[in-house]
Coordinates of C-alpha atoms and ligand atoms in Angstrom, one line a residue:
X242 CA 0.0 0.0 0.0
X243 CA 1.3 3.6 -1.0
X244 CA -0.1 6.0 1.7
X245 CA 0.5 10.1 1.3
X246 CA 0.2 11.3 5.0
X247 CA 2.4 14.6 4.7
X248 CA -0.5 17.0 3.4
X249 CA 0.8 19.9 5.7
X250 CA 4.3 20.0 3.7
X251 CA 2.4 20.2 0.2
X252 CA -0.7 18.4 -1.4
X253 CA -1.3 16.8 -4.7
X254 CA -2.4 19.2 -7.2
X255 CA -6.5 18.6 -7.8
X256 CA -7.3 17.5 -11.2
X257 CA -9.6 20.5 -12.1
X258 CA -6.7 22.9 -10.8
X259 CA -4.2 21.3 -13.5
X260 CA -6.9 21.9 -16.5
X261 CA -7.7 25.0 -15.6
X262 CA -3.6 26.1 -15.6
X263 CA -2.7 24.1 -18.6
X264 CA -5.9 25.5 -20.5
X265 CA -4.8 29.2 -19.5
X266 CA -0.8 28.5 -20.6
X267 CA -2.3 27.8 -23.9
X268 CA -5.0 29.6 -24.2
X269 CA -4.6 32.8 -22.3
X270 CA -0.5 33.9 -22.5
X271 CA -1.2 37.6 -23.3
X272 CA 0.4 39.6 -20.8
X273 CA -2.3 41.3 -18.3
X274 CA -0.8 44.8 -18.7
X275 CA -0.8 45.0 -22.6
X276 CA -3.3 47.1 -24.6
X277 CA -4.0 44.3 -27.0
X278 CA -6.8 41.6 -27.0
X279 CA -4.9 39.2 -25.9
X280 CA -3.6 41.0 -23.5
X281 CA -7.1 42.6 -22.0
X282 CA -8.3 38.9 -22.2
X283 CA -5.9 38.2 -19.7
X284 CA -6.5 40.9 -17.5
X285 CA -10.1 39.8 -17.1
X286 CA -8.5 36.4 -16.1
X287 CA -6.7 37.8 -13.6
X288 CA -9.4 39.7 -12.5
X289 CA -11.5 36.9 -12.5
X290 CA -9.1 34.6 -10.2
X291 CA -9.0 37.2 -8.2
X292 CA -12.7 38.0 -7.2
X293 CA -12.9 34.4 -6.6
X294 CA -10.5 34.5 -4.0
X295 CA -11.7 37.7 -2.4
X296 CA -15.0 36.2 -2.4
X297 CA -13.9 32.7 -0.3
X298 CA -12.2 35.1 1.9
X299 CA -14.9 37.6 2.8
X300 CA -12.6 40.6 1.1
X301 CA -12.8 42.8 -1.3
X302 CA -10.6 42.3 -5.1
X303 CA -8.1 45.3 -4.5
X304 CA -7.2 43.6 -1.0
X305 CA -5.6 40.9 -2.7
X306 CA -1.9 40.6 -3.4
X307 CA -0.7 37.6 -5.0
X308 CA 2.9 36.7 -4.4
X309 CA 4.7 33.8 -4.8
X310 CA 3.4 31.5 -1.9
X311 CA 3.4 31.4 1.9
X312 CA 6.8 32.8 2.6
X313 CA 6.7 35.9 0.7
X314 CA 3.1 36.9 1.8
X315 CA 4.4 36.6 5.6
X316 CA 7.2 38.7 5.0
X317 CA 5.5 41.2 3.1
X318 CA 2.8 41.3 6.3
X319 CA 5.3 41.7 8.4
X320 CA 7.7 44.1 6.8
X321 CA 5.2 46.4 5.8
X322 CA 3.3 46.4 9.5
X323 CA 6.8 47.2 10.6
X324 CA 7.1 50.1 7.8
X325 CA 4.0 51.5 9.5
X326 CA 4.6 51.7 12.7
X327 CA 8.1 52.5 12.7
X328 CA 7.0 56.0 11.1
X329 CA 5.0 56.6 14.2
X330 CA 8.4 55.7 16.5
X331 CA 6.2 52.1 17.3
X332 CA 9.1 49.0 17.1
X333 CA 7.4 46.7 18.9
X334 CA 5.7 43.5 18.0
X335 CA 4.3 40.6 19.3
X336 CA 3.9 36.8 17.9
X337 CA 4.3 33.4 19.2
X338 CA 7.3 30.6 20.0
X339 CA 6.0 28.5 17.7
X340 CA 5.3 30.3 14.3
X341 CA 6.8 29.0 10.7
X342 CA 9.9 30.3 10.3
X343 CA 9.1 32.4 7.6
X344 CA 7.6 34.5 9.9
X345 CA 9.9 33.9 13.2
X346 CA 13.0 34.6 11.0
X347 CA 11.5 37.9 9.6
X348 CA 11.1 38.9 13.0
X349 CA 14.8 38.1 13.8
X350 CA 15.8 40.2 11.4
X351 CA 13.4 43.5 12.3
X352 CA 15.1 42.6 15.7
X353 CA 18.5 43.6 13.9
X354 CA 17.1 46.5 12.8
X355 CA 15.9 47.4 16.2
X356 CA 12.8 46.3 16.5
X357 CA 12.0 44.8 20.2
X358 CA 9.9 41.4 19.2
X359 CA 7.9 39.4 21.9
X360 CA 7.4 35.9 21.4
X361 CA 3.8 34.8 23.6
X362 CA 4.6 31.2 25.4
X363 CA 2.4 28.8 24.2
X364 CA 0.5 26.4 26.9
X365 CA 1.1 22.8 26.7
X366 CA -2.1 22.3 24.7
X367 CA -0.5 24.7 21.8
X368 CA -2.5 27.5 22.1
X369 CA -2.7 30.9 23.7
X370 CA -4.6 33.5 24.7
X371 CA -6.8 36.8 24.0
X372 CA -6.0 37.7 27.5
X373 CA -2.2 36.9 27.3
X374 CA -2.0 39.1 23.8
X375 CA -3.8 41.8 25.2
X376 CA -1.6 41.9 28.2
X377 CA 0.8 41.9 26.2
X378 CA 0.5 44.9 23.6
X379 CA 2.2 48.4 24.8
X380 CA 1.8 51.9 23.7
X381 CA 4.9 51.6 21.1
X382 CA 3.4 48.2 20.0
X383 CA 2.7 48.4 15.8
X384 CA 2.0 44.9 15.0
X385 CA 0.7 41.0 16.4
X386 CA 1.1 38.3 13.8
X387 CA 0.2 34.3 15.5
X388 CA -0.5 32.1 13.2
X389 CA -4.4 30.3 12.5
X390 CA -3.2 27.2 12.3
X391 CA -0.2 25.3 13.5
X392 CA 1.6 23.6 10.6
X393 CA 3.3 20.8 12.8
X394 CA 1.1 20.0 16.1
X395 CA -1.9 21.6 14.0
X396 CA -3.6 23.4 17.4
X397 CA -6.2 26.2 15.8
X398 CA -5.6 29.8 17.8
X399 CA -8.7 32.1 18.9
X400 CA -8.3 34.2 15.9
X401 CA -11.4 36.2 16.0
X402 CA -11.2 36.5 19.6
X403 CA -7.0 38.1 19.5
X404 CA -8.2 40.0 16.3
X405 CA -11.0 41.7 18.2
X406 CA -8.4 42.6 21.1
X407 CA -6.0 44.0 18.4
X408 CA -8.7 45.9 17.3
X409 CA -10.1 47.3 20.0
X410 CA -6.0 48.0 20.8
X411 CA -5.2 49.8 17.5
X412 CA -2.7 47.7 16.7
X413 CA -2.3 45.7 13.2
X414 CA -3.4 41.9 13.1
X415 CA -1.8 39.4 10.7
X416 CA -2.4 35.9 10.9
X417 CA -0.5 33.3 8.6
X418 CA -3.3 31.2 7.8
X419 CA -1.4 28.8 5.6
X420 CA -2.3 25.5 7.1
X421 CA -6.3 26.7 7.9
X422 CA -7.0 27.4 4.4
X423 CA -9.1 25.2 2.5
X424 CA -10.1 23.3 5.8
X425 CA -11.6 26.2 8.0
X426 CA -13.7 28.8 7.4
X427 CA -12.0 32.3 7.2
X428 CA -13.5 35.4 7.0
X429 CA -11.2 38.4 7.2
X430 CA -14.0 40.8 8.6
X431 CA -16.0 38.6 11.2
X432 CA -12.6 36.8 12.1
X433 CA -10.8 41.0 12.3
X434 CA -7.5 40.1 10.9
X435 CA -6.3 42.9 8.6
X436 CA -3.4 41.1 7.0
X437 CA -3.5 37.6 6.2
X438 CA -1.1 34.7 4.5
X439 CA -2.2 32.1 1.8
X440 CA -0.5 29.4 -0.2
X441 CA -1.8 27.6 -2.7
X442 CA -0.1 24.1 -2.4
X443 CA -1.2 23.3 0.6
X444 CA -4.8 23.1 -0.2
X445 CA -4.3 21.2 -3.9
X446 CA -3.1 23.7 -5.5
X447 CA 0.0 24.7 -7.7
X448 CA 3.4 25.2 -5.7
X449 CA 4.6 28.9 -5.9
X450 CA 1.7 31.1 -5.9
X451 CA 0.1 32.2 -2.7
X452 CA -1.9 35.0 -1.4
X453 CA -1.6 38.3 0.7
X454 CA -5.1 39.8 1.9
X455 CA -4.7 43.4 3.1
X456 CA -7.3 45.3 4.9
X457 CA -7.8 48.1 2.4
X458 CA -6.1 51.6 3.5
X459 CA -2.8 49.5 4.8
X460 CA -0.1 50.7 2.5
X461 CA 2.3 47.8 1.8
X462 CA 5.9 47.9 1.6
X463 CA 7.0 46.6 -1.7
X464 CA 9.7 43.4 -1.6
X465 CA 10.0 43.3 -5.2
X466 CA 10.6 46.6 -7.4
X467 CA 9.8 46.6 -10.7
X468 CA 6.3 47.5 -12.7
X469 CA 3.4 48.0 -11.3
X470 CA 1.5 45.2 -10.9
X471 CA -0.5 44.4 -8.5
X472 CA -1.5 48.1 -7.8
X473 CA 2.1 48.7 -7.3
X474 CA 2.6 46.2 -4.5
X475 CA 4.6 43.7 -5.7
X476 CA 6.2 43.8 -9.6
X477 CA 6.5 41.1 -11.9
X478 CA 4.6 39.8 -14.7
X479 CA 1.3 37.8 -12.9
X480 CA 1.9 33.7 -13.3
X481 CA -1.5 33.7 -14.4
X482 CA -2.2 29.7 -14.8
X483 CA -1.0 29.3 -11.1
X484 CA -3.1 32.4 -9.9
X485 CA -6.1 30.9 -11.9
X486 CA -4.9 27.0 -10.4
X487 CA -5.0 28.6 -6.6
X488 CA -8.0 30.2 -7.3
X489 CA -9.8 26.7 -8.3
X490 CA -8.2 24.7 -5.9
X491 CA -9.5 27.2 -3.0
X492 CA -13.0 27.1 -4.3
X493 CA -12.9 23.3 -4.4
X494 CA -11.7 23.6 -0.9
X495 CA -14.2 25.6 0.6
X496 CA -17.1 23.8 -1.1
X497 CA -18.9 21.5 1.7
X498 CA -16.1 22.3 3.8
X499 CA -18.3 21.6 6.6
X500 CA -18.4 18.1 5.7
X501 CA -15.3 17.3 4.1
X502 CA -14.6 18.5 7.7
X503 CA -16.5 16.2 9.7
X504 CA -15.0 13.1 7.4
X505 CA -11.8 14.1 8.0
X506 CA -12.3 14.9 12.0
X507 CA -14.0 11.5 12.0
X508 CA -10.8 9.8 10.3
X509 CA -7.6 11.8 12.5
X510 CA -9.6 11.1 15.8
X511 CA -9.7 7.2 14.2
X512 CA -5.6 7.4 14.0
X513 CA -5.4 9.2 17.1
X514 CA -7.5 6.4 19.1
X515 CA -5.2 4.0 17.8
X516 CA -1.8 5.4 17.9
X517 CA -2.9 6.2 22.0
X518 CA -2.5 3.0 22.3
X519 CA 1.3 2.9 21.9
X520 CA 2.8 2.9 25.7
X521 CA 4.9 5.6 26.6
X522 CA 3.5 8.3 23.8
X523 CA 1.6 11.4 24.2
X524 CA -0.5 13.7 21.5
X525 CA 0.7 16.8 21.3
X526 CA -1.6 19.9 20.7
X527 CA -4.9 20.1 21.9
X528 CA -7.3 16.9 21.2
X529 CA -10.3 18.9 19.9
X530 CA -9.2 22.7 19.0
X531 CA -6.7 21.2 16.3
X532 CA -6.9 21.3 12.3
X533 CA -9.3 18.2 11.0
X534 CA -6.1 16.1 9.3
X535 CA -3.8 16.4 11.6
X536 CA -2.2 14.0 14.2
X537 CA 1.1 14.3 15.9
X538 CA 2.9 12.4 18.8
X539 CA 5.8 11.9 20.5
X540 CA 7.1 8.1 21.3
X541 CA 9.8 7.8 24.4
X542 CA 12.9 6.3 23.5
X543 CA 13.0 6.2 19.5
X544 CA 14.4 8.9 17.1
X545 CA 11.7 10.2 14.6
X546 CA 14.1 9.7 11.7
X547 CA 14.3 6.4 11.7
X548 CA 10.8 5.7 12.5
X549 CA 10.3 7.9 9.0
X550 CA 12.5 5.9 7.2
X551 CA 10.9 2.9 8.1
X552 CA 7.8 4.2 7.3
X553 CA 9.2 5.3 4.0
X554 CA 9.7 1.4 3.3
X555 CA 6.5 0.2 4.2
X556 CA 4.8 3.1 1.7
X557 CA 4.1 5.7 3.7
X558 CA 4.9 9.2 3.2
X559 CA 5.1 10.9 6.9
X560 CA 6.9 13.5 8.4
X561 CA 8.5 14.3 11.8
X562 CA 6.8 17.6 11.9
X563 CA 10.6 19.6 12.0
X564 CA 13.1 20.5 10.3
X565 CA 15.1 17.5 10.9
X566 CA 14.9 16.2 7.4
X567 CA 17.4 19.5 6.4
X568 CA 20.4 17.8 7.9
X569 CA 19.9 20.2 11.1
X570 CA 19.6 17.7 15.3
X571 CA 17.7 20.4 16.7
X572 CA 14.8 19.3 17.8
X573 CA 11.7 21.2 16.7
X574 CA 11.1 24.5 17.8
X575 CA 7.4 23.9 18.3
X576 CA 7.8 21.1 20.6
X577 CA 10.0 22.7 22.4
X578 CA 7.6 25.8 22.5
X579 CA 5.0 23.8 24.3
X580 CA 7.3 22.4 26.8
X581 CA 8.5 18.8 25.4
X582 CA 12.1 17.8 26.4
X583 CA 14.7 17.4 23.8
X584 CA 14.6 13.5 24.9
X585 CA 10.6 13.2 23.9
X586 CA 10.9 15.8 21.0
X587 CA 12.8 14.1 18.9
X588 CA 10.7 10.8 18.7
X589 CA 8.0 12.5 16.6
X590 CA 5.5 11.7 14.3
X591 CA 3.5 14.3 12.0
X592 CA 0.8 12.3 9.9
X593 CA -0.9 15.2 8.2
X594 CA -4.5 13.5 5.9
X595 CA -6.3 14.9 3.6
X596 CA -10.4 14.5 2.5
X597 CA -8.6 11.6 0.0
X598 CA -7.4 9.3 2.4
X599 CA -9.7 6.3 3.8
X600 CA -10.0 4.4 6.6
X601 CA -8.5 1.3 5.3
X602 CA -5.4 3.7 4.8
X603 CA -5.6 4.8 8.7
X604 CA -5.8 1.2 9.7
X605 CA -2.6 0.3 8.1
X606 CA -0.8 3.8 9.1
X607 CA -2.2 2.8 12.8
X608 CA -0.9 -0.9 12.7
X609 CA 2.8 0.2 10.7
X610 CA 3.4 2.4 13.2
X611 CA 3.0 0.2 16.3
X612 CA 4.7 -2.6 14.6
X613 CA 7.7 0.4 13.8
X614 CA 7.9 2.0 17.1
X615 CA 7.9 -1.7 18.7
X616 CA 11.0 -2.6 16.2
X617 CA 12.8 0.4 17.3
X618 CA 12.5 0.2 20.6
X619 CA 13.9 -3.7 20.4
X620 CA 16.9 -1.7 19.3
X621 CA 17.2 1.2 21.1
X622 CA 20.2 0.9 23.8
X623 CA 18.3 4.4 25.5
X624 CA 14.7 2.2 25.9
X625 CA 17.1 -0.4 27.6
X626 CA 18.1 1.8 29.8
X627 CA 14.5 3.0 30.5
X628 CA 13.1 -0.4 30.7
X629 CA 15.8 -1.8 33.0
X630 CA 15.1 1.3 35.3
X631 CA 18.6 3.1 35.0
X632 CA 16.7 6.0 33.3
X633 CA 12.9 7.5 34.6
X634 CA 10.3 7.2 31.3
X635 CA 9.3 11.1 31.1
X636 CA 5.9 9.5 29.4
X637 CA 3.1 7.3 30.8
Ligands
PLP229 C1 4.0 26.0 4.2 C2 3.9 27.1 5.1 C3 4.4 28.4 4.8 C4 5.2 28.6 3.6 O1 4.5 28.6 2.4 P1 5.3 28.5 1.0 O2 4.2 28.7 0.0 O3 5.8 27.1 1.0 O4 6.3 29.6 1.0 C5 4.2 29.4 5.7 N1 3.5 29.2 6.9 C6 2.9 28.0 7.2 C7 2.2 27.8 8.4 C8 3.1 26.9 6.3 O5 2.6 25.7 6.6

């Protein structure tokens, strides 16, 4: 059996989001700012995609900015919030421990550039609070950017809730919402985020291409200089398949997302049932306030690269929810966040489904791992140690 179980690092491309871009790289290649047919033709494709996306999104056309994917769209947020407020002498901001890098390392370097950052700690349960940003924010504070979703231990934050106390605070709201679109609802005026972070291949779309929403009025700081597309924004010549790809891929997404919801729910509290089972592991992130597909533990006395590899050989495609797999030890910086030891954090597991998996699927990810983590453990000198009592188990 060949099982895909890594949808938060990037998803299949849906069929009806490959047509559309390989229709629109024949059919439509005039470029959007020429005078000509051909060219006006394309401009109404853009325009097009782009109402779509406002549409799923609750905003209007003008407050979307497409960029290249995920990465770009949080730097831009955050470079341009920064922009803002440091013309009103504010350098402060606020976000979490456990953000993607793309926007923790963006912060590091505002930090060069004198900007005073405060990372929020985040509970055991991966999550924090309204209360905790609002006690947070100071008079010199211009920005708070936590992210919807969490793209290893998938907990979902109170997003409305800290947008409403950014809000009420005067202070600019971004959320990266990377890993929440396509399986929650969002809804940029009812949820108060004025800036907010999209990419396109993690909900079936084309790799590449993503989306920044900006509250209209918020003048953005431009990363790329060039023409001016994208009302000036961001230059470059629109990829206008991809753009037209995300914005069919979204739409796919959102429709029944209510019940492609519940499936999925029904099938990651399946896998999590059965991976409890394993003695001496925990779930990390909350059990209930966590993204439908997701499911992520830690296992004492094993190392989670191993257990991937494994994996790997029995068909399953799984992830350890770091960045291990670039060549760096360090345990995560997420589990680490919410208060795992280096020991348990680097025995984990990131199974990430989408609506196209089955149960069949989850029995055989359920009964692979428990037969892997068993194996490993036959091996491992450190669960020797544990079971012979020389070393305390740090997990029931
Ligand atoms: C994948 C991801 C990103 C980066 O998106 P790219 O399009 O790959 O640049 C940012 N934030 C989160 C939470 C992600 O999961």
């Amino acid at each position: 059996m060949k099982i895909y179980a890594d949808h938060a690092a990037t998803t299949k491309i849906s069929e009806a989001a490959a047509a559309a871009m390989l229709y629109h790289m024949n059919e439509t290649y005039g470029n959007p700012s020429s005078l000509h047919t051909e060219g006006q033709r394309a401009a109404e494709v853009l325009a097009d995609a782009r109402g779509r996306i406002a549409r799923l999104l609750g905003a209007e056309p003008r407050e979307i900015i497409f960029t290249s994917g995920g990465s770009e769209a949080d730097n831009q947020a955050i470079l341009s919030a920064a922009r803002l407020g440091e013309q009103k002498g504010k350098k402060h901001i606020i976000s979490t421990a456990f953000e993607h890098h793309a926007v923790l390392h963006t912060l590091q370097a505002l930090e060069k550039q004198g900007f005073e950052v405060t990372l929020l700690d985040v509970h055991e349960n991966g999550l924090i609070t309204p209360e905790e940003v609002a006690a947070a924010i100071r008079p010199d504070t211009c920005l708070v950017t936590v992210m919807f979703a969490n793209n290893e231990i998938g907990t979902v934050q109170p997003i409305a809730e800290i947008g409403e106390v950014c809000r009420e605070r005067e202070v600019l709201f971004h959320t990266d919402a990377v890993q929440a679109a396509g399986h929650l609802p969002i809804d940029v005026i009812a949820q108060n985020v004025d800036l907010l972070s999209l990419s396109a291949h993690k909900f079936h779309g084309p790799r590449g291409v993503g989306v920044l929403y900006a509250k209209k009025g918020i003048p953005l700081t431009s990363l790329i200089e060039g023409g001016a597309q994208e009302r000036g924004r961001r230059a470059g010549t629109e990829n206008l398949p991809a753009i037209v790809g995300m914005a069919v891929a979204l739409e796919e997404a959102c429709t029944d997302l209510a019940g492609k919801r519940e499936r999925l729910t029904a099938l990651r509290d399946r896998l999590i049932r059965g991976l409890s089972a394993i003695p001496h592991s925990v779930l990390n992130g909350d059990p209930v306030r966590r993204l439908p597909g997701n499911v992520h533990f830690c296992f004492e006395g094993i190392e989670g690269e191993s257990l991937l590899l494994l994996l790997d050989d029995k068909g399953i495609a799984a992830s350890s929810g770091s960045a291990c797999t670039s060549g760096s030890l360090d345990p995560s910086h997420v589990l680490l966040a919410i208060g795992r030891p280096h020991e348990i954090a680097h025995g984990s597991l990131r199974l990430t489904l989408s609506a196209e998996n089955t149960e069949e699927e989850v029995d055989y990810l359920i009964a692979a791992v428990t037969d892997v983590v068993a194996y490993l453990r036959s091996i491992s000198p450190v669960w020797r140690e544990l079971v012979s009592g020389k070393q305390k188990f740090i997990l029931n």
